[in-house]
Amino acid sequence: GENVEQHPSTLSVQEGDSAVIKCTYSDSASNYFPWYKQELGKRPQLIIDIRSNVGEKKDQRIAVTLNKTAKHFSLHITETQPEDSAVYFCAASKNTDKLIFGTGTRLQVFP
Amino acid sequence: GAGVSQSPSNKVTEKGKDVELRCDPISGHTALYWYRQSLGQGLEFLIYFQGNSAPDKSGLPSDRFSAERTGGSVSTLTIQRTQQEDSAVYLCASSLAGGPEQYFGPGTRLTVT
């Protein structure tokens, strides 16, 4: 079955710097790759996603890139702000199937 | 519109008791998923319902866990003879037919004492 690895497990950046979180997946049939942000005690919130027919997608300060050949995808946050501090999860799935999640990255943005 | 709702928000139960957790998906969403998140951990898939198809139960950790979805809407996750290792946040998500985006409810925090 699908296996998703995520790193780093923790990431600390200064406000205004960029943050990058990387994930790899094992099942070449996976075609949907969402990213979720989870603040302490809250539900996971979908922040951006990418499908396998696209290499890059951007939404304001966040972007996701996908390398299907290498089975890698990454989340990029530019001009980080303290409110970006949270745990970020990547995931992979085939169409509308179950999501297989990475283990999460705790991002801390220091003012 | 209203998002995914779950009840109760917190449940404390004694080891060996049965519990039922409820999920109300977003109206019109035909797919419903249950996940489990242990303290400080990632999300683990449990079970998935899509329309009238047989559910995908491949993530259920033991036969003490079961779920049903009545009328294609509300779902109930039942844990029988609870154990301390069942303590976790149980999250429900729903999505539109044909759309992969899953939206999560607030979760039920289950504590087994």
mmCIF file of C-alpha atoms in Angstrom:
data_model
loop_
_atom_site.group_PDB
_atom_site.id
_atom_site.type_symbol
_atom_site.label_atom_id
_atom_site.label_comp_id
_atom_site.label_asym_id
_atom_site.label_seq_id
_atom_site.Cartn_x
_atom_site.Cartn_y
_atom_site.Cartn_z
ATOM 1 C CA GLY A 1 0.000 0.000 0.000
ATOM 2 C CA GLU A 2 0.870 3.673 -0.109
ATOM 3 C CA ASN A 3 3.488 5.054 2.272
ATOM 4 C CA VAL A 4 4.152 8.776 2.711
ATOM 5 C CA GLU A 5 7.288 10.104 4.363
ATOM 6 C CA GLN A 6 7.574 13.727 5.474
ATOM 7 C CA HIS A 7 10.481 15.827 6.668
ATOM 8 C CA PRO A 8 11.607 17.708 8.589
ATOM 9 C CA SER A 9 9.601 16.849 11.682
ATOM 10 C CA THR A 10 10.247 20.330 13.099
ATOM 11 C CA LEU A 11 11.177 23.564 11.379
ATOM 12 C CA SER A 12 11.941 26.926 12.940
ATOM 13 C CA VAL A 13 12.241 30.048 10.816
ATOM 14 C CA GLN A 14 12.445 33.777 11.360
ATOM 15 C CA GLU A 15 9.451 35.832 10.334
ATOM 16 C CA GLY A 16 9.786 36.823 6.694
ATOM 17 C CA ASP A 17 11.936 33.827 5.762
ATOM 18 C CA SER A 18 10.757 30.957 3.568
ATOM 19 C CA ALA A 19 9.868 27.463 4.761
ATOM 20 C CA VAL A 20 9.974 24.254 2.735
ATOM 21 C CA ILE A 21 8.482 20.904 3.739
ATOM 22 C CA LYS A 22 9.113 17.809 1.666
ATOM 23 C CA CYS A 23 7.232 14.559 1.184
ATOM 24 C CA THR A 24 7.823 11.385 -0.758
ATOM 25 C CA TYR A 25 5.265 8.741 -1.675
ATOM 26 C CA SER A 26 5.617 5.136 -2.754
ATOM 27 C CA ASP A 27 2.579 4.322 -4.931
ATOM 28 C CA SER A 28 2.996 5.633 -8.469
ATOM 29 C CA ALA A 29 -0.783 5.341 -8.940
ATOM 30 C CA SER A 30 -1.406 8.151 -6.415
ATOM 31 C CA ASN A 31 -2.661 11.217 -8.227
ATOM 32 C CA TYR A 32 -3.858 13.665 -5.587
ATOM 33 C CA PHE A 33 -1.623 15.401 -3.045
ATOM 34 C CA PRO A 34 -3.186 17.776 -0.487
ATOM 35 C CA TRP A 35 -1.560 19.727 2.317
ATOM 36 C CA TYR A 36 -3.314 20.348 5.619
ATOM 37 C CA LYS A 37 -2.546 22.868 8.354
ATOM 38 C CA GLN A 38 -3.495 21.945 11.895
ATOM 39 C CA GLU A 39 -3.342 24.459 14.717
ATOM 40 C CA LEU A 40 -3.245 23.223 18.287
ATOM 41 C CA GLY A 41 -6.552 21.647 19.272
ATOM 42 C CA LYS A 42 -8.151 22.404 15.906
ATOM 43 C CA ARG A 43 -9.236 20.356 12.922
ATOM 44 C CA PRO A 44 -6.912 19.898 9.908
ATOM 45 C CA GLN A 45 -7.576 22.606 7.312
ATOM 46 C CA LEU A 46 -6.953 22.014 3.617
ATOM 47 C CA ILE A 47 -4.631 24.800 2.473
ATOM 48 C CA ILE A 48 -3.549 23.713 -0.993
ATOM 49 C CA ASP A 49 -3.548 20.620 -3.164
ATOM 50 C CA ILE A 50 -2.094 19.417 -6.446
ATOM 51 C CA ARG A 51 -3.073 16.744 -8.909
ATOM 52 C CA SER A 52 -0.685 14.579 -10.850
ATOM 53 C CA ASN A 53 -1.295 16.341 -14.164
ATOM 54 C CA VAL A 54 0.209 19.560 -12.784
ATOM 55 C CA GLY A 55 3.786 20.272 -11.740
ATOM 56 C CA GLU A 56 3.261 23.380 -9.633
ATOM 57 C CA LYS A 57 0.422 25.327 -8.042
ATOM 58 C CA LYS A 58 0.548 28.613 -6.204
ATOM 59 C CA ASP A 59 -1.878 30.464 -3.947
ATOM 60 C CA GLN A 60 -0.548 33.760 -2.596
ATOM 61 C CA ARG A 61 2.315 32.921 -0.217
ATOM 62 C CA ILE A 62 2.020 29.148 -0.500
ATOM 63 C CA ALA A 63 2.995 26.888 -3.380
ATOM 64 C CA VAL A 64 3.232 23.187 -3.952
ATOM 65 C CA THR A 65 5.479 21.399 -6.435
ATOM 66 C CA LEU A 66 5.213 17.814 -7.645
ATOM 67 C CA ASN A 67 7.855 15.621 -9.253
ATOM 68 C CA LYS A 68 6.031 12.481 -10.420
ATOM 69 C CA THR A 69 9.175 10.786 -11.662
ATOM 70 C CA ALA A 70 10.884 11.059 -8.305
ATOM 71 C CA LYS A 71 7.618 10.726 -6.368
ATOM 72 C CA HIS A 72 8.348 13.887 -4.402
ATOM 73 C CA PHE A 73 6.138 16.826 -3.555
ATOM 74 C CA SER A 74 6.897 19.907 -1.505
ATOM 75 C CA LEU A 75 5.153 22.789 0.247
ATOM 76 C CA HIS A 76 6.750 26.222 0.012
ATOM 77 C CA ILE A 77 5.693 29.099 2.258
ATOM 78 C CA THR A 78 7.214 32.491 1.501
ATOM 79 C CA GLU A 79 7.325 35.586 3.720
ATOM 80 C CA THR A 80 6.364 33.533 6.754
ATOM 81 C CA GLN A 81 4.307 35.117 9.508
ATOM 82 C CA PRO A 82 3.786 34.062 13.142
ATOM 83 C CA GLU A 83 0.256 32.901 12.265
ATOM 84 C CA ASP A 84 1.786 30.317 9.920
ATOM 85 C CA SER A 85 2.974 28.458 13.031
ATOM 86 C CA ALA A 86 1.181 25.098 13.088
ATOM 87 C CA VAL A 87 1.640 21.447 12.213
ATOM 88 C CA TYR A 88 1.532 20.760 8.482
ATOM 89 C CA PHE A 89 0.598 17.376 7.039
ATOM 90 C CA CYS A 90 1.075 16.156 3.496
ATOM 91 C CA ALA A 91 -1.044 13.324 2.118
ATOM 92 C CA ALA A 92 -1.498 11.217 -0.986
ATOM 93 C CA SER A 93 -4.438 9.373 -2.485
ATOM 94 C CA LYS A 94 -5.801 7.840 -5.655
ATOM 95 C CA ASN A 95 -8.793 9.820 -6.876
ATOM 96 C CA THR A 96 -11.384 9.950 -4.082
ATOM 97 C CA ASP A 97 -9.813 7.144 -2.078
ATOM 98 C CA LYS A 98 -8.579 7.393 1.503
ATOM 99 C CA LEU A 99 -5.789 9.837 2.303
ATOM 100 C CA ILE A 100 -2.467 8.444 3.494
ATOM 101 C CA PHE A 101 -0.799 11.090 5.622
ATOM 102 C CA GLY A 102 2.780 11.964 6.373
ATOM 103 C CA THR A 103 3.862 12.232 9.994
ATOM 104 C CA GLY A 104 3.630 16.022 10.116
ATOM 105 C CA THR A 105 5.993 18.997 10.376
ATOM 106 C CA ARG A 106 5.792 21.397 13.298
ATOM 107 C CA LEU A 107 6.562 24.852 11.911
ATOM 108 C CA GLN A 108 7.476 27.641 14.296
ATOM 109 C CA VAL A 109 7.804 31.175 12.971
ATOM 110 C CA PHE A 110 9.606 33.509 15.350
ATOM 111 C CA PRO A 111 8.854 37.246 15.235
ATOM 112 C CA GLY B 1 -22.755 26.517 4.575
ATOM 113 C CA ALA B 2 -22.368 24.245 7.574
ATOM 114 C CA GLY B 3 -19.226 22.176 7.769
ATOM 115 C CA VAL B 4 -18.698 18.640 9.017
ATOM 116 C CA SER B 5 -19.933 18.244 12.583
ATOM 117 C CA GLN B 6 -19.091 15.585 15.135
ATOM 118 C CA SER B 7 -20.465 14.648 18.523
ATOM 119 C CA PRO B 8 -19.629 14.426 21.287
ATOM 120 C CA SER B 9 -16.627 16.761 21.276
ATOM 121 C CA ASN B 10 -15.167 14.923 24.262
ATOM 122 C CA LYS B 11 -15.870 11.461 25.641
ATOM 123 C CA VAL B 12 -14.363 9.889 28.736
ATOM 124 C CA THR B 13 -15.151 6.235 29.243
ATOM 125 C CA GLU B 14 -14.009 3.372 31.380
ATOM 126 C CA LYS B 15 -11.992 0.539 29.932
ATOM 127 C CA GLY B 16 -14.278 -2.203 28.676
ATOM 128 C CA LYS B 17 -17.248 0.033 27.895
ATOM 129 C CA ASP B 18 -18.647 0.593 24.400
ATOM 130 C CA VAL B 19 -18.718 4.059 22.800
ATOM 131 C CA GLU B 20 -20.466 5.575 19.787
ATOM 132 C CA LEU B 21 -19.118 8.573 17.918
ATOM 133 C CA ARG B 22 -21.251 10.488 15.449
ATOM 134 C CA CYS B 23 -20.421 12.365 12.262
ATOM 135 C CA ASP B 24 -22.661 14.641 10.186
ATOM 136 C CA PRO B 25 -21.031 15.290 6.802
ATOM 137 C CA ILE B 26 -21.429 18.404 4.693
ATOM 138 C CA SER B 27 -24.813 18.310 2.959
ATOM 139 C CA GLY B 28 -24.511 16.750 -0.491
ATOM 140 C CA HIS B 29 -21.178 15.074 0.204
ATOM 141 C CA THR B 30 -21.449 11.409 -0.719
ATOM 142 C CA ALA B 31 -18.063 10.261 0.562
ATOM 143 C CA LEU B 32 -17.338 9.994 4.300
ATOM 144 C CA TYR B 33 -14.070 9.018 5.976
ATOM 145 C CA TRP B 34 -13.012 8.244 9.535
ATOM 146 C CA TYR B 35 -9.441 8.843 10.720
ATOM 147 C CA ARG B 36 -7.758 8.570 14.097
ATOM 148 C CA GLN B 37 -5.084 10.900 15.495
ATOM 149 C CA SER B 38 -3.209 9.783 18.567
ATOM 150 C CA LEU B 39 -1.556 12.435 20.761
ATOM 151 C CA GLY B 40 1.132 14.247 18.793
ATOM 152 C CA GLN B 41 0.840 11.830 15.897
ATOM 153 C CA GLY B 42 -0.324 11.865 12.312
ATOM 154 C CA LEU B 43 -3.699 10.837 10.969
ATOM 155 C CA GLU B 44 -4.457 7.158 10.516
ATOM 156 C CA PHE B 45 -7.183 6.025 8.097
ATOM 157 C CA LEU B 46 -9.919 3.844 9.596
ATOM 158 C CA ILE B 47 -12.868 3.431 7.199
ATOM 159 C CA TYR B 48 -14.356 5.047 4.068
ATOM 160 C CA PHE B 49 -17.932 5.155 2.729
ATOM 161 C CA GLN B 50 -18.703 6.169 -0.866
ATOM 162 C CA GLY B 51 -22.352 6.335 -1.851
ATOM 163 C CA ASN B 52 -23.982 2.908 -1.888
ATOM 164 C CA SER B 53 -20.723 1.007 -2.404
ATOM 165 C CA ALA B 54 -19.398 -1.415 0.185
ATOM 166 C CA PRO B 55 -17.232 0.520 2.675
ATOM 167 C CA ASP B 56 -13.460 0.246 2.667
ATOM 168 C CA LYS B 57 -12.763 -1.112 6.156
ATOM 169 C CA SER B 58 -9.080 -1.792 5.557
ATOM 170 C CA GLY B 59 -7.902 0.648 8.235
ATOM 171 C CA LEU B 60 -9.930 -0.642 11.180
ATOM 172 C CA PRO B 61 -7.392 -1.794 13.795
ATOM 173 C CA SER B 62 -9.469 -4.641 15.239
ATOM 174 C CA ASP B 63 -12.906 -6.227 15.145
ATOM 175 C CA ARG B 64 -13.861 -4.078 18.136
ATOM 176 C CA PHE B 65 -14.216 -1.205 15.682
ATOM 177 C CA SER B 66 -17.182 -0.860 13.339
ATOM 178 C CA ALA B 67 -18.982 1.906 11.527
ATOM 179 C CA GLU B 68 -22.198 2.402 9.681
ATOM 180 C CA ARG B 69 -23.693 5.113 7.555
ATOM 181 C CA THR B 70 -27.449 5.417 7.511
ATOM 182 C CA GLY B 71 -29.338 6.961 4.624
ATOM 183 C CA GLY B 72 -26.130 8.003 2.941
ATOM 184 C CA SER B 73 -25.588 10.803 5.437
ATOM 185 C CA VAL B 74 -24.858 10.468 9.163
ATOM 186 C CA SER B 75 -22.233 7.961 10.237
ATOM 187 C CA THR B 76 -21.595 6.301 13.587
ATOM 188 C CA LEU B 77 -18.258 4.803 14.612
ATOM 189 C CA THR B 78 -18.620 2.221 17.371
ATOM 190 C CA ILE B 79 -15.790 0.946 19.537
ATOM 191 C CA GLN B 80 -16.647 -2.053 21.670
ATOM 192 C CA ARG B 81 -14.843 -3.055 24.869
ATOM 193 C CA THR B 82 -12.656 0.046 24.772
ATOM 194 C CA GLN B 83 -8.986 -0.218 25.647
ATOM 195 C CA GLN B 84 -6.592 2.497 26.827
ATOM 196 C CA GLU B 85 -4.799 2.419 23.471
ATOM 197 C CA ASP B 86 -8.069 3.534 21.843
ATOM 198 C CA SER B 87 -7.577 6.974 23.425
ATOM 199 C CA ALA B 88 -7.186 9.441 20.542
ATOM 200 C CA VAL B 89 -8.987 12.115 18.559
ATOM 201 C CA TYR B 90 -11.370 10.562 16.056
ATOM 202 C CA LEU B 91 -11.794 12.745 12.986
ATOM 203 C CA CYS B 92 -14.426 12.512 10.315
ATOM 204 C CA ALA B 93 -14.105 14.014 6.829
ATOM 205 C CA SER B 94 -16.413 14.248 3.843
ATOM 206 C CA SER B 95 -16.044 14.993 0.147
ATOM 207 C CA LEU B 96 -18.160 15.460 -2.933
ATOM 208 C CA ALA B 97 -18.654 12.586 -5.352
ATOM 209 C CA GLY B 98 -15.857 12.764 -7.877
ATOM 210 C CA GLY B 99 -14.005 15.415 -5.892
ATOM 211 C CA PRO B 100 -10.961 14.416 -3.871
ATOM 212 C CA GLU B 101 -10.937 17.381 -1.478
ATOM 213 C CA GLN B 102 -11.722 16.153 2.024
ATOM 214 C CA TYR B 103 -13.015 18.514 4.707
ATOM 215 C CA PHE B 104 -12.618 17.588 8.327
ATOM 216 C CA GLY B 105 -14.872 17.888 11.323
ATOM 217 C CA PRO B 106 -13.624 19.119 14.708
ATOM 218 C CA GLY B 107 -13.106 15.593 16.011
ATOM 219 C CA THR B 108 -14.115 13.668 19.109
ATOM 220 C CA ARG B 109 -11.465 13.375 21.812
ATOM 221 C CA LEU B 110 -11.848 9.924 23.357
ATOM 222 C CA THR B 111 -10.187 9.155 26.656
ATOM 223 C CA VAL B 112 -10.320 5.614 28.015
ATOM 224 C CA THR B 113 -9.511 5.402 31.718
#
